[in-house]
Amino acid sequence: MATTVKELKATARPKSGKGAARAERRAGRVPGVIYGDNQPPLPISVDDRDLRQRILAGRFLTTLVDVELDGKKHRVIPRDYHLDPVKDFPIHVDFMRLGEGATIRISVPLHVVKAEGSPGVKRGGAVNIVAHAIELECGVENIPQYIEADVGSLEIGHSLHLADIKLPAGVRALTAEDATLVTIVPPSGYAEEQKAAAAAAAGGAAPAAGAAAPAAGAAAPAAGAAAPAAAAKAPAAKAPAGGDKKK
């Protein structure tokens, strides 16, 4: 995942100022500057079409570039660029010069992987990316193109945190380890379905408990039925005694 080094041809800008910058743009070039590494700023210009394609391709600000200028290569990383507010094409670009063994702070995009295998997604949940990029500190030779976030084991309502991510060697995160990166959010109506299922389960258990009451009550008539039977025996015992007195 280490960043590859791209090459970019540049031309020195002998003049500075707004007038010179406008002249460069009319010629189809974008003014820029190389700075850093305890060296004086170096005004340059680059081809407008080439720069525009690189920006549109993505990851422009995380890609190492060897700027070739008058036969010499300058190892840089793009730090900023400005777009025309109306026509949306680049009007200026800044490159930071990188010395050997330099360490930089950089924002790297987060790539979510294995979402289709997530149990939560299979049950109708959706992947919600909370952080689209991670702030890192690393050597200029170890800049990752992106950081992978594996959500293949996440259930609905579960989250992936920075502490769950294994960073490449020589890369240190500047974001807090407990920062939430990705969550699996429930589908619409999920909470109501869960409540309905819980209510149905509770309602199914209630009749089973109440069914014991009629069974216990059924024993009462059986016990009461014994009383008439006992009372029927009493007159039968008294009848012979009354007959003896009449004789």
GROMACS .gro file of C-alpha atoms in nm:
model
  247
    1MET     CA    1   0.000   0.000   0.000
    2ALA     CA    2   0.303   0.229  -0.006
    3THR     CA    3   0.272   0.534  -0.225
    4THR     CA    4   0.429   0.518  -0.568
    5VAL     CA    5   0.628   0.816  -0.691
    6LYS     CA    6   0.488   1.003  -0.990
    7GLU     CA    7   0.684   1.229  -1.221
    8LEU     CA    8   0.586   1.580  -1.323
    9LYS     CA    9   0.767   1.817  -1.555
   10ALA     CA   10   0.787   2.181  -1.454
   11THR     CA   11   0.924   2.508  -1.586
   12ALA     CA   12   1.093   2.775  -1.378
   13ARG     CA   13   0.905   3.103  -1.337
   14PRO     CA   14   1.152   3.391  -1.350
   15LYS     CA   15   0.883   3.645  -1.270
   16SER     CA   16   0.639   3.660  -0.980
   17GLY     CA   17   0.325   3.861  -0.919
   18LYS     CA   18  -0.034   3.853  -1.039
   19GLY     CA   19   0.048   3.974  -1.388
   20ALA     CA   20   0.306   3.698  -1.444
   21ALA     CA   21   0.067   3.438  -1.302
   22ARG     CA   22  -0.209   3.546  -1.541
   23ALA     CA   23   0.036   3.521  -1.831
   24GLU     CA   24   0.120   3.164  -1.731
   25ARG     CA   25  -0.250   3.071  -1.722
   26ARG     CA   26  -0.309   3.223  -2.064
   27ALA     CA   27  -0.028   3.002  -2.191
   28GLY     CA   28  -0.202   2.691  -2.056
   29ARG     CA   29   0.017   2.656  -1.749
   30VAL     CA   30  -0.054   2.670  -1.375
   31PRO     CA   31   0.178   2.871  -1.150
   32GLY     CA   32   0.310   2.700  -0.839
   33VAL     CA   33   0.588   2.693  -0.584
   34ILE     CA   34   0.819   2.437  -0.422
   35TYR     CA   35   0.908   2.515  -0.060
   36GLY     CA   36   1.049   2.351   0.252
   37ASP     CA   37   1.357   2.152   0.360
   38ASN     CA   38   1.530   2.474   0.473
   39GLN     CA   39   1.569   2.592   0.115
   40PRO     CA   40   1.436   2.908  -0.052
   41PRO     CA   41   1.099   2.886  -0.233
   42LEU     CA   42   1.124   2.786  -0.598
   43PRO     CA   43   0.860   2.940  -0.833
   44ILE     CA   44   0.751   2.698  -1.105
   45SER     CA   45   0.469   2.634  -1.350
   46VAL     CA   46   0.318   2.305  -1.468
   47ASP     CA   47   0.096   2.203  -1.757
   48ASP     CA   48  -0.269   2.285  -1.686
   49ARG     CA   49  -0.417   1.973  -1.847
   50ASP     CA   50  -0.168   1.740  -1.678
   51LEU     CA   51  -0.231   1.891  -1.335
   52ARG     CA   52  -0.608   1.885  -1.381
   53GLN     CA   53  -0.603   1.513  -1.466
   54ARG     CA   54  -0.393   1.433  -1.160
   55ILE     CA   55  -0.631   1.621  -0.930
   56LEU     CA   56  -0.939   1.455  -1.080
   57ALA     CA   57  -0.779   1.110  -1.048
   58GLY     CA   58  -0.783   1.144  -0.669
   59ARG     CA   59  -0.522   1.101  -0.394
   60PHE     CA   60  -0.335   1.399  -0.532
   61LEU     CA   61  -0.240   1.532  -0.187
   62THR     CA   62  -0.107   1.194  -0.068
   63THR     CA   63   0.109   1.108  -0.369
   64LEU     CA   64   0.484   1.159  -0.383
   65VAL     CA   65   0.602   1.346  -0.690
   66ASP     CA   66   0.941   1.391  -0.853
   67VAL     CA   67   0.921   1.734  -1.013
   68GLU     CA   68   1.171   1.756  -1.298
   69LEU     CA   69   1.303   2.107  -1.341
   70ASP     CA   70   1.598   2.196  -1.569
   71GLY     CA   71   1.726   1.838  -1.561
   72LYS     CA   72   1.707   1.810  -1.180
   73LYS     CA   73   1.445   1.616  -0.983
   74HIS     CA   74   1.288   1.750  -0.666
   75ARG     CA   75   1.111   1.497  -0.442
   76VAL     CA   76   0.794   1.672  -0.322
   77ILE     CA   77   0.441   1.609  -0.204
   78PRO     CA   78   0.147   1.831  -0.309
   79ARG     CA   79   0.029   2.034  -0.012
   80ASP     CA   80  -0.244   2.254  -0.153
   81TYR     CA   81  -0.406   2.374  -0.474
   82HIS     CA   82  -0.655   2.646  -0.557
   83LEU     CA   83  -0.940   2.621  -0.805
   84ASP     CA   84  -1.112   2.898  -0.996
   85PRO     CA   85  -1.439   2.962  -0.805
   86VAL     CA   86  -1.640   2.983  -1.128
   87LYS     CA   87  -1.473   2.758  -1.386
   88ASP     CA   88  -1.335   2.507  -1.130
   89PHE     CA   89  -0.992   2.464  -1.292
   90PRO     CA   90  -0.659   2.486  -1.101
   91ILE     CA   91  -0.506   2.831  -1.074
   92HIS     CA   92  -0.221   2.759  -0.828
   93VAL     CA   93  -0.045   2.462  -0.669
   94ASP     CA   94   0.195   2.426  -0.374
   95PHE     CA   95   0.452   2.148  -0.335
   96MET     CA   96   0.649   2.074  -0.018
   97ARG     CA   97   1.007   1.964  -0.070
   98LEU     CA   98   1.094   1.641   0.114
   99GLY     CA   99   1.441   1.580   0.247
  100GLU     CA  100   1.579   1.231   0.295
  101GLY     CA  101   1.428   1.063   0.602
  102ALA     CA  102   1.172   1.337   0.652
  103THR     CA  103   0.858   1.274   0.856
  104ILE     CA  104   0.530   1.441   0.767
  105ARG     CA  105   0.174   1.463   0.891
  106ILE     CA  106  -0.084   1.370   0.633
  107SER     CA  107  -0.454   1.288   0.596
  108VAL     CA  108  -0.510   0.948   0.430
  109PRO     CA  109  -0.847   0.826   0.299
  110LEU     CA  110  -1.031   0.536   0.464
  111HIS     CA  111  -1.141   0.245   0.242
  112VAL     CA  112  -1.420   0.018   0.371
  113VAL     CA  113  -1.378  -0.348   0.269
  114LYS     CA  114  -1.583  -0.671   0.303
  115ALA     CA  115  -1.907  -0.481   0.359
  116GLU     CA  116  -2.102  -0.737   0.155
  117GLY     CA  117  -2.006  -1.009   0.405
  118SER     CA  118  -2.113  -0.815   0.714
  119PRO     CA  119  -2.393  -0.992   0.910
  120GLY     CA  120  -2.552  -0.654   0.973
  121VAL     CA  121  -2.555  -0.564   0.603
  122LYS     CA  122  -2.702  -0.905   0.516
  123ARG     CA  123  -2.989  -0.830   0.757
  124GLY     CA  124  -3.064  -0.503   0.582
  125GLY     CA  125  -2.829  -0.266   0.767
  126ALA     CA  126  -2.625   0.002   0.591
  127VAL     CA  127  -2.260   0.102   0.620
  128ASN     CA  128  -2.220   0.449   0.770
  129ILE     CA  129  -1.871   0.594   0.728
  130VAL     CA  130  -1.813   0.831   1.020
  131ALA     CA  131  -1.453   0.925   0.933
  132HIS     CA  132  -1.358   0.941   0.565
  133ALA     CA  133  -0.990   1.005   0.639
  134ILE     CA  134  -0.735   0.944   0.915
  135GLU     CA  135  -0.463   1.182   1.027
  136LEU     CA  136  -0.126   1.006   1.024
  137GLU     CA  137   0.238   1.076   1.091
  138CYS     CA  138   0.486   0.877   0.886
  139GLY     CA  139   0.810   0.884   0.692
  140VAL     CA  140   0.795   1.014   0.337
  141GLU     CA  141   0.879   0.669   0.203
  142ASN     CA  142   0.596   0.501   0.401
  143ILE     CA  143   0.296   0.711   0.307
  144PRO     CA  144   0.002   0.471   0.260
  145GLN     CA  145  -0.235   0.535  -0.030
  146TYR     CA  146  -0.526   0.451   0.202
  147ILE     CA  147  -0.616   0.268   0.522
  148GLU     CA  148  -0.845  -0.037   0.506
  149ALA     CA  149  -1.142  -0.071   0.741
  150ASP     CA  150  -1.263  -0.434   0.751
  151VAL     CA  151  -1.632  -0.443   0.850
  152GLY     CA  152  -1.690  -0.807   0.752
  153SER     CA  153  -1.781  -0.911   1.109
  154LEU     CA  154  -1.997  -0.617   1.215
  155GLU     CA  155  -2.360  -0.665   1.323
  156ILE     CA  156  -2.633  -0.399   1.317
  157GLY     CA  157  -2.555  -0.131   1.575
  158HIS     CA  158  -2.186  -0.228   1.601
  159SER     CA  159  -1.893   0.000   1.517
  160LEU     CA  160  -1.531  -0.016   1.403
  161HIS     CA  161  -1.287   0.205   1.593
  162LEU     CA  162  -0.937   0.321   1.514
  163ALA     CA  163  -0.802   0.079   1.776
  164ASP     CA  164  -0.938  -0.206   1.559
  165ILE     CA  165  -0.724  -0.099   1.260
  166LYS     CA  166  -0.376  -0.236   1.202
  167LEU     CA  167  -0.160   0.043   1.062
  168PRO     CA  168   0.140  -0.018   0.836
  169ALA     CA  169   0.487  -0.027   0.987
  170GLY     CA  170   0.633   0.316   1.054
  171VAL     CA  171   0.291   0.483   1.055
  172ARG     CA  172   0.141   0.644   1.364
  173ALA     CA  173  -0.217   0.766   1.398
  174LEU     CA  174  -0.274   1.117   1.529
  175THR     CA  175  -0.645   1.051   1.588
  176ALA     CA  176  -0.766   0.910   1.923
  177GLU     CA  177  -0.775   0.529   1.934
  178ASP     CA  178  -1.139   0.523   2.048
  179ALA     CA  179  -1.249   0.731   1.749
  180THR     CA  180  -1.540   0.568   1.561
  181LEU     CA  181  -1.465   0.508   1.194
  182VAL     CA  182  -1.757   0.302   1.063
  183THR     CA  183  -2.092   0.185   1.202
  184ILE     CA  184  -2.364  -0.047   1.070
  185VAL     CA  185  -2.691   0.142   1.101
  186PRO     CA  186  -3.028  -0.041   1.112
  187PRO     CA  187  -3.273  -0.026   0.822
  188SER     CA  188  -3.587   0.188   0.833
  189GLY     CA  189  -3.847   0.046   1.073
  190TYR     CA  190  -3.595  -0.185   1.239
  191ALA     CA  191  -3.665  -0.053   1.591
  192GLU     CA  192  -4.041  -0.101   1.549
  193GLU     CA  193  -3.987  -0.456   1.421
  194GLN     CA  194  -3.771  -0.537   1.721
  195LYS     CA  195  -4.037  -0.403   1.961
  196ALA     CA  196  -4.312  -0.595   1.784
  197ALA     CA  197  -4.111  -0.916   1.798
  198ALA     CA  198  -4.041  -0.867   2.169
  199ALA     CA  199  -4.410  -0.797   2.237
  200ALA     CA  200  -4.514  -1.107   2.043
  201ALA     CA  201  -4.269  -1.321   2.237
  202ALA     CA  202  -4.395  -1.182   2.569
  203GLY     CA  203  -4.760  -1.229   2.464
  204GLY     CA  204  -4.698  -1.588   2.362
  205ALA     CA  205  -4.560  -1.673   2.705
  206ALA     CA  206  -4.860  -1.525   2.900
  207PRO     CA  207  -5.133  -1.776   2.794
  208ALA     CA  208  -4.913  -2.068   2.892
  209ALA     CA  209  -4.889  -1.935   3.246
  210GLY     CA  210  -5.263  -1.852   3.262
  211ALA     CA  211  -5.358  -2.195   3.134
  212ALA     CA  212  -5.265  -2.340   3.474
  213ALA     CA  213  -5.550  -2.151   3.643
  214PRO     CA  214  -5.840  -2.335   3.475
  215ALA     CA  215  -5.669  -2.667   3.541
  216ALA     CA  216  -5.651  -2.588   3.912
  217GLY     CA  217  -6.011  -2.461   3.914
  218ALA     CA  218  -6.132  -2.776   3.744
  219ALA     CA  219  -6.048  -2.969   4.062
  220ALA     CA  220  -6.309  -2.771   4.263
  221PRO     CA  221  -6.618  -2.925   4.100
  222ALA     CA  222  -6.470  -3.270   4.150
  223ALA     CA  223  -6.427  -3.202   4.520
  224GLY     CA  224  -6.778  -3.052   4.542
  225ALA     CA  225  -6.926  -3.356   4.370
  226ALA     CA  226  -6.829  -3.568   4.671
  227ALA     CA  227  -7.063  -3.373   4.903
  228PRO     CA  228  -7.394  -3.481   4.741
  229ALA     CA  229  -7.272  -3.836   4.735
  230ALA     CA  230  -7.210  -3.826   5.110
  231ALA     CA  231  -7.545  -3.658   5.174
  232ALA     CA  232  -7.728  -3.930   4.979
  233LYS     CA  233  -7.601  -4.191   5.220
  234ALA     CA  234  -7.752  -4.019   5.528
  235PRO     CA  235  -8.125  -4.073   5.453
  236ALA     CA  236  -8.061  -4.437   5.368
  237ALA     CA  237  -7.917  -4.494   5.715
  238LYS     CA  238  -8.212  -4.326   5.898
  239ALA     CA  239  -8.499  -4.512   5.720
  240PRO     CA  240  -8.472  -4.847   5.899
  241ALA     CA  241  -8.451  -4.680   6.242
  242GLY     CA  242  -8.791  -4.500   6.190
  243GLY     CA  243  -8.962  -4.829   6.088
  244ASP     CA  244  -8.868  -5.008   6.413
  245LYS     CA  245  -9.041  -4.743   6.626
  246LYS     CA  246  -9.378  -4.785   6.440
  247LYS     CA  247  -9.384  -5.161   6.511
   0.00000   0.00000   0.00000
